[in-house]
Structure formats: C-alpha cells, structure tokens
C-alpha cells in the first residue's frame, strides 16, 4: 500500500519497438516483484501453440500491424483479473491505442487498482533499427540478447535456461519500418492521455540498461 492508501503499484512501460521495454521489464520485475504483463509475449505464445487467437494474431504481428483491440483487451482483462489485489502489475506493450488505454482505466478502476506511473522510454529511429535487427530472443524464457551488444556465452543458446535463441519474424527490416509507422500513428497519441493525468515520466533509452533501470527505480521510489 502506498502513502495515499492505494493498493496497487501498477506501472506502464511505454516506448517504440526496440526501446528496451522487455529488458527493463525483466530488471524491474526481478527487483520489485511485479507481475510482468507483456501482450507481445502472450500473443507470441498463442501463435506458437497455434490457438485460434494465435492464428488470428499472426496475420497482424508478421506484418507489423496491431492486433485488433477487442482481442488484446480480452487477454489483458483475464490476466489482470488473476493478479492478487496487492501485487503490482507492470504493463509492457499495452496499451497501444487510445481505446486500449480507456479500457485499461476501466478494468483497473473496477479492481480497485490504479496506474502509478507511465514510464516513456525515448529512443531515435536509427538506434531502434540496429537494436531490433540484431535482437535475439529465447524461445523458452523470452530473455533478450543482441548479437553485437549483448551476446549469449554460447551462440544461439540462452545463458539462463539453455533454450534456443531465435530472431523474431517481425524483427526483419521491412517489418520494423511498418512497426515504427504503426507506433507513431496509433500508439504515440496514447501518451497525451497519460500526460493529461500527470502520470507521464520520460527517460532516455540510449542509456546502458542497468543505468536506465536505476533511473526508473528512482522515479518509482
Ligand atoms: P511486442 O513484443 O510488444 O513488440 O509486440 C509484438 C507484436 O504483437 C506487435 O507488433 C503487435 O502486432 C502485437 N501486439 C503486442 N501488443 C499489442 C497491443 N497492445 N495491441 C495490439 N497489438 C499488440
């Protein structure tokens, strides 16, 4: 419980693809014991399992477009409903449209929860492209690596769980360009929603991940 008597310490990590949301989420959840809710991870799992949601989502994720709001919102409602009242949630990659943000406000209010901060990670496009093209992800635990700046000890193998590393379909250059366009057109306007509520904090995503994590922790504290 915080000093205002609010139960949850929910946070949103906001930023373009490749801003480092996944890496920061890992660091923050480890440190603060938050529940990590990444809509991208959930959708990828559904795609791998070949569920109905996964089959539908794949058409969108492979081309860098957003999965329709009603699908994503339903996933988030189910997950948030399962989180105990005092455990905070870290939203990673959600909300990405204004209707998603409005829906999240409602879902949290119904559950007596609230967003404490929206941390927006700023990174320029050139950096995003080089980060995403070299990014590799663990198939088992979703841990993130980079072929040049953060390689695993053994090529293609996750240091933590021994899982196989792979390049996401949507981390190809032509899809990255689409994802960036989608971000600027549909997702960036969501920032104004939170700016008006005085919940927005901006941080520099060009920093080293550990340093950036310390800065975010200082904001939260
Ligand atoms: P991410 O791992 O967060 O970069 O998400 C990968 C892809 O999943 C995105 O490019 C979208 O196609 C889809 N996706 C993830 N989160 C959302 C969301 N909140 N709304 C719509 N589509 C999403």
Coordinates of C-alpha atoms and ligand atoms in Angstrom, one line a residue:
X1 CA 0.0 0.0 0.0
X2 CA 1.4 3.5 -0.8
X3 CA 1.3 6.6 1.3
X4 CA -2.1 7.6 -0.2
X5 CA -3.6 4.3 0.8
X6 CA -3.7 3.0 -2.8
X7 CA -3.4 -0.8 -3.0
X8 CA -1.5 -1.5 -6.3
X9 CA 1.7 0.0 -7.7
X10 CA 0.8 -0.7 -11.4
X11 CA 3.2 0.7 -14.0
X12 CA 3.2 1.1 -17.7
X13 CA 6.4 0.9 -19.7
X14 CA 5.9 2.8 -22.9
X15 CA 8.0 3.3 -26.0
X16 CA 8.6 2.3 -29.6
X17 CA 9.5 -1.2 -30.5
X18 CA 13.2 -1.7 -29.6
X19 CA 13.1 0.9 -26.8
X20 CA 14.2 -1.7 -24.3
X21 CA 10.8 -2.3 -22.7
X22 CA 11.4 -6.1 -22.4
X23 CA 14.8 -5.7 -20.9
X24 CA 13.7 -3.1 -18.4
X25 CA 10.6 -5.2 -17.5
X26 CA 12.9 -8.1 -16.6
X27 CA 15.1 -5.9 -14.4
X28 CA 12.1 -4.1 -12.7
X29 CA 10.0 -7.2 -12.1
X30 CA 13.0 -9.0 -10.6
X31 CA 13.7 -6.1 -8.3
X32 CA 10.1 -5.1 -7.4
X33 CA 8.3 -8.4 -7.6
X34 CA 5.8 -7.0 -10.1
X35 CA 3.7 -9.2 -12.3
X36 CA 5.0 -8.8 -15.9
X37 CA 2.2 -8.5 -18.4
X38 CA 3.6 -8.3 -21.9
X39 CA 0.8 -8.6 -24.6
X40 CA 3.5 -9.3 -27.2
X41 CA 4.8 -12.3 -25.2
X42 CA 1.2 -13.6 -24.6
X43 CA 0.4 -13.2 -28.3
X44 CA 3.7 -15.0 -29.4
X45 CA 2.9 -17.9 -27.0
X46 CA -0.6 -18.2 -28.6
X47 CA 1.0 -18.1 -32.0
X48 CA 3.4 -20.9 -31.1
X49 CA 0.7 -23.0 -29.6
X50 CA -1.5 -22.5 -32.7
X51 CA -4.6 -21.4 -30.7
X52 CA -7.5 -19.6 -32.5
X53 CA -6.3 -16.3 -31.0
X54 CA -2.7 -17.1 -32.2
X55 CA -3.8 -17.9 -35.8
X56 CA -5.6 -14.6 -36.0
X57 CA -2.8 -12.6 -34.3
X58 CA -0.1 -13.9 -36.6
X59 CA -1.5 -12.1 -39.6
X60 CA -1.1 -8.9 -37.8
X61 CA 2.2 -9.4 -35.9
X62 CA 4.0 -10.7 -39.0
X63 CA 3.2 -7.5 -41.0
X64 CA 4.0 -5.1 -38.1
X65 CA 0.3 -4.1 -37.6
X66 CA -1.5 -4.0 -34.3
X67 CA -3.7 -6.9 -33.3
X68 CA -7.4 -5.7 -33.0
X69 CA -8.2 -4.0 -29.7
X70 CA -11.0 -6.4 -28.7
X71 CA -8.6 -9.4 -28.8
X72 CA -5.9 -7.7 -26.8
X73 CA -8.2 -6.1 -24.3
X74 CA -9.8 -9.5 -23.5
X75 CA -6.4 -11.0 -22.9
X76 CA -5.4 -8.2 -20.5
X77 CA -8.8 -8.3 -18.6
X78 CA -8.3 -12.1 -18.0
X79 CA -4.7 -11.6 -16.8
X80 CA -5.4 -8.6 -14.6
X81 CA -8.3 -10.4 -13.0
X82 CA -6.0 -13.2 -11.9
X83 CA -3.5 -10.9 -10.1
X84 CA -3.9 -10.6 -6.3
X85 CA -5.0 -7.1 -5.1
X86 CA -1.7 -6.1 -3.6
X87 CA 0.6 -7.3 -6.3
X88 CA 1.6 -4.6 -8.7
X89 CA 1.4 -5.2 -12.5
X90 CA 4.0 -4.0 -15.0
X91 CA 2.3 -3.4 -18.4
X92 CA 4.7 -3.9 -21.2
X93 CA 3.5 -3.1 -24.7
X94 CA 0.0 -2.3 -23.5
X95 CA -2.0 0.0 -24.0
X96 CA -1.0 0.7 -27.6
X97 CA -4.2 2.6 -28.8
X98 CA -6.5 5.1 -27.1
X99 CA -9.4 2.6 -26.9
X100 CA -7.0 0.2 -25.1
X101 CA -6.0 2.9 -22.7
X102 CA -9.6 3.8 -21.9
X103 CA -10.4 0.1 -21.4
X104 CA -7.4 -0.3 -19.0
X105 CA -8.6 2.6 -16.9
X106 CA -12.0 0.9 -16.5
X107 CA -10.6 -2.5 -15.7
X108 CA -8.2 -1.1 -13.1
X109 CA -10.9 1.0 -11.5
X110 CA -13.2 -2.0 -11.3
X111 CA -10.5 -3.9 -9.5
X112 CA -9.6 -1.0 -7.1
X113 CA -6.2 -0.6 -8.8
X114 CA -4.5 2.4 -10.4
X115 CA -1.6 3.3 -12.6
X116 CA 1.2 4.9 -10.5
X117 CA 3.5 6.0 -13.4
X118 CA 3.7 5.7 -17.1
X119 CA 7.4 5.5 -18.0
X120 CA 8.1 6.5 -21.6
X121 CA 11.4 5.4 -23.0
X122 CA 12.7 7.7 -25.7
X123 CA 15.0 6.3 -28.5
X124 CA 15.6 7.5 -32.0
X125 CA 14.7 5.5 -35.1
X126 CA 18.3 4.6 -36.2
X127 CA 19.1 3.1 -32.9
X128 CA 15.8 1.2 -32.9
X129 CA 16.6 -0.4 -36.3
X130 CA 20.0 -1.6 -35.3
X131 CA 18.8 -2.9 -32.0
X132 CA 15.9 -4.8 -33.5
X133 CA 17.8 -6.3 -36.4
X134 CA 20.4 -7.8 -34.0
X135 CA 17.9 -8.8 -31.4
X136 CA 17.6 -12.5 -30.4
X137 CA 15.0 -13.9 -28.0
X138 CA 14.9 -17.2 -26.0
X139 CA 12.1 -19.5 -27.1
X140 CA 11.7 -20.8 -23.6
X141 CA 12.0 -17.9 -21.2
X142 CA 11.8 -14.8 -23.5
X143 CA 15.1 -13.4 -22.3
X144 CA 16.5 -10.9 -24.8
X145 CA 20.0 -10.8 -26.3
X146 CA 21.7 -8.8 -29.1
X147 CA 24.2 -10.4 -31.5
X148 CA 26.7 -7.5 -31.1
X149 CA 26.0 -5.7 -27.8
X150 CA 24.7 -8.4 -25.6
X151 CA 25.6 -11.9 -27.0
X152 CA 25.0 -15.1 -25.1
X153 CA 28.1 -17.0 -23.8
X154 CA 27.3 -19.8 -26.3
X155 CA 26.0 -18.7 -29.7
X156 CA 22.3 -19.4 -30.2
X157 CA 21.7 -20.7 -26.6
X158 CA 20.1 -18.8 -23.7
X159 CA 22.6 -18.3 -20.8
X160 CA 19.8 -18.6 -18.2
X161 CA 17.7 -21.6 -19.2
X162 CA 19.6 -23.2 -22.1
X163 CA 16.7 -22.5 -24.5
X164 CA 17.2 -21.9 -28.2
X165 CA 17.6 -18.3 -29.3
X166 CA 15.7 -17.1 -32.4
X167 CA 15.1 -13.9 -34.4
X168 CA 11.5 -12.7 -34.3
X169 CA 9.7 -12.7 -37.6
X170 CA 8.8 -9.1 -37.0
X171 CA 12.5 -8.1 -36.4
X172 CA 13.2 -8.1 -40.1
X173 CA 14.0 -4.6 -41.6
X174 CA 10.8 -4.2 -43.7
X175 CA 8.6 -5.2 -40.8
X176 CA 10.5 -2.9 -38.4
X177 CA 9.7 0.1 -40.7
X178 CA 6.0 -0.9 -40.5
X179 CA 6.1 -1.3 -36.8
X180 CA 7.6 2.2 -36.4
X181 CA 4.9 3.7 -38.6
X182 CA 2.2 2.0 -36.6
X183 CA 3.8 3.2 -33.4
X184 CA 3.9 6.9 -34.5
X185 CA 0.3 6.8 -35.9
X186 CA -1.5 4.7 -33.3
X187 CA 0.5 4.4 -30.2
X188 CA 2.2 7.7 -29.6
X189 CA -1.1 9.5 -29.2
X190 CA -1.7 7.4 -26.1
X191 CA 1.0 9.4 -24.3
X192 CA -1.2 12.5 -24.3
X193 CA -3.9 10.6 -22.4
X194 CA -1.4 10.0 -19.6
X195 CA 0.2 13.4 -19.8
X196 CA -3.1 14.9 -19.1
X197 CA -3.4 12.8 -16.0
X198 CA 0.1 13.8 -14.8
X199 CA 1.3 10.2 -14.9
X200 CA 3.9 10.5 -17.5
X201 CA 7.7 10.4 -16.9
X202 CA 10.2 10.4 -19.8
X203 CA 13.6 8.6 -19.7
X204 CA 16.5 8.3 -22.1
X205 CA 16.5 4.9 -23.7
X206 CA 20.0 5.4 -25.2
X207 CA 21.5 4.7 -21.7
X208 CA 23.0 1.5 -20.6
X209 CA 20.2 -0.9 -19.4
X210 CA 21.4 -1.1 -15.8
X211 CA 21.7 2.7 -15.5
X212 CA 18.3 3.2 -17.1
X213 CA 16.8 0.7 -14.7
X214 CA 18.3 2.7 -11.7
X215 CA 16.8 5.9 -13.1
X216 CA 13.4 4.2 -13.4
X217 CA 13.6 2.8 -9.9
X218 CA 14.4 6.3 -8.6
X219 CA 11.3 7.7 -10.3
X220 CA 9.1 4.9 -8.8
X221 CA 10.5 5.4 -5.3
Ligands
LIG1 P1 5.9 -6.5 -28.8 O1 6.6 -7.8 -28.4 O2 5.3 -5.8 -27.7 O3 6.8 -5.7 -29.7 O4 4.6 -6.9 -29.7 C1 4.8 -7.7 -30.9 C2 3.6 -7.5 -31.8 O5 2.4 -8.0 -31.1 C3 3.2 -6.1 -32.1 O6 3.9 -5.6 -33.3 C4 1.7 -6.2 -32.4 O7 1.5 -6.8 -33.7 C5 1.3 -7.2 -31.4 N1 0.9 -6.5 -30.1 C6 1.5 -6.6 -28.9 N2 0.9 -5.8 -28.0 C7 -0.2 -5.3 -28.6 C8 -1.2 -4.4 -28.2 N3 -1.3 -3.9 -27.0 N4 -2.2 -4.1 -29.2 C9 -2.1 -4.6 -30.4 N5 -1.2 -5.4 -30.9 C10 -0.2 -5.8 -30.0

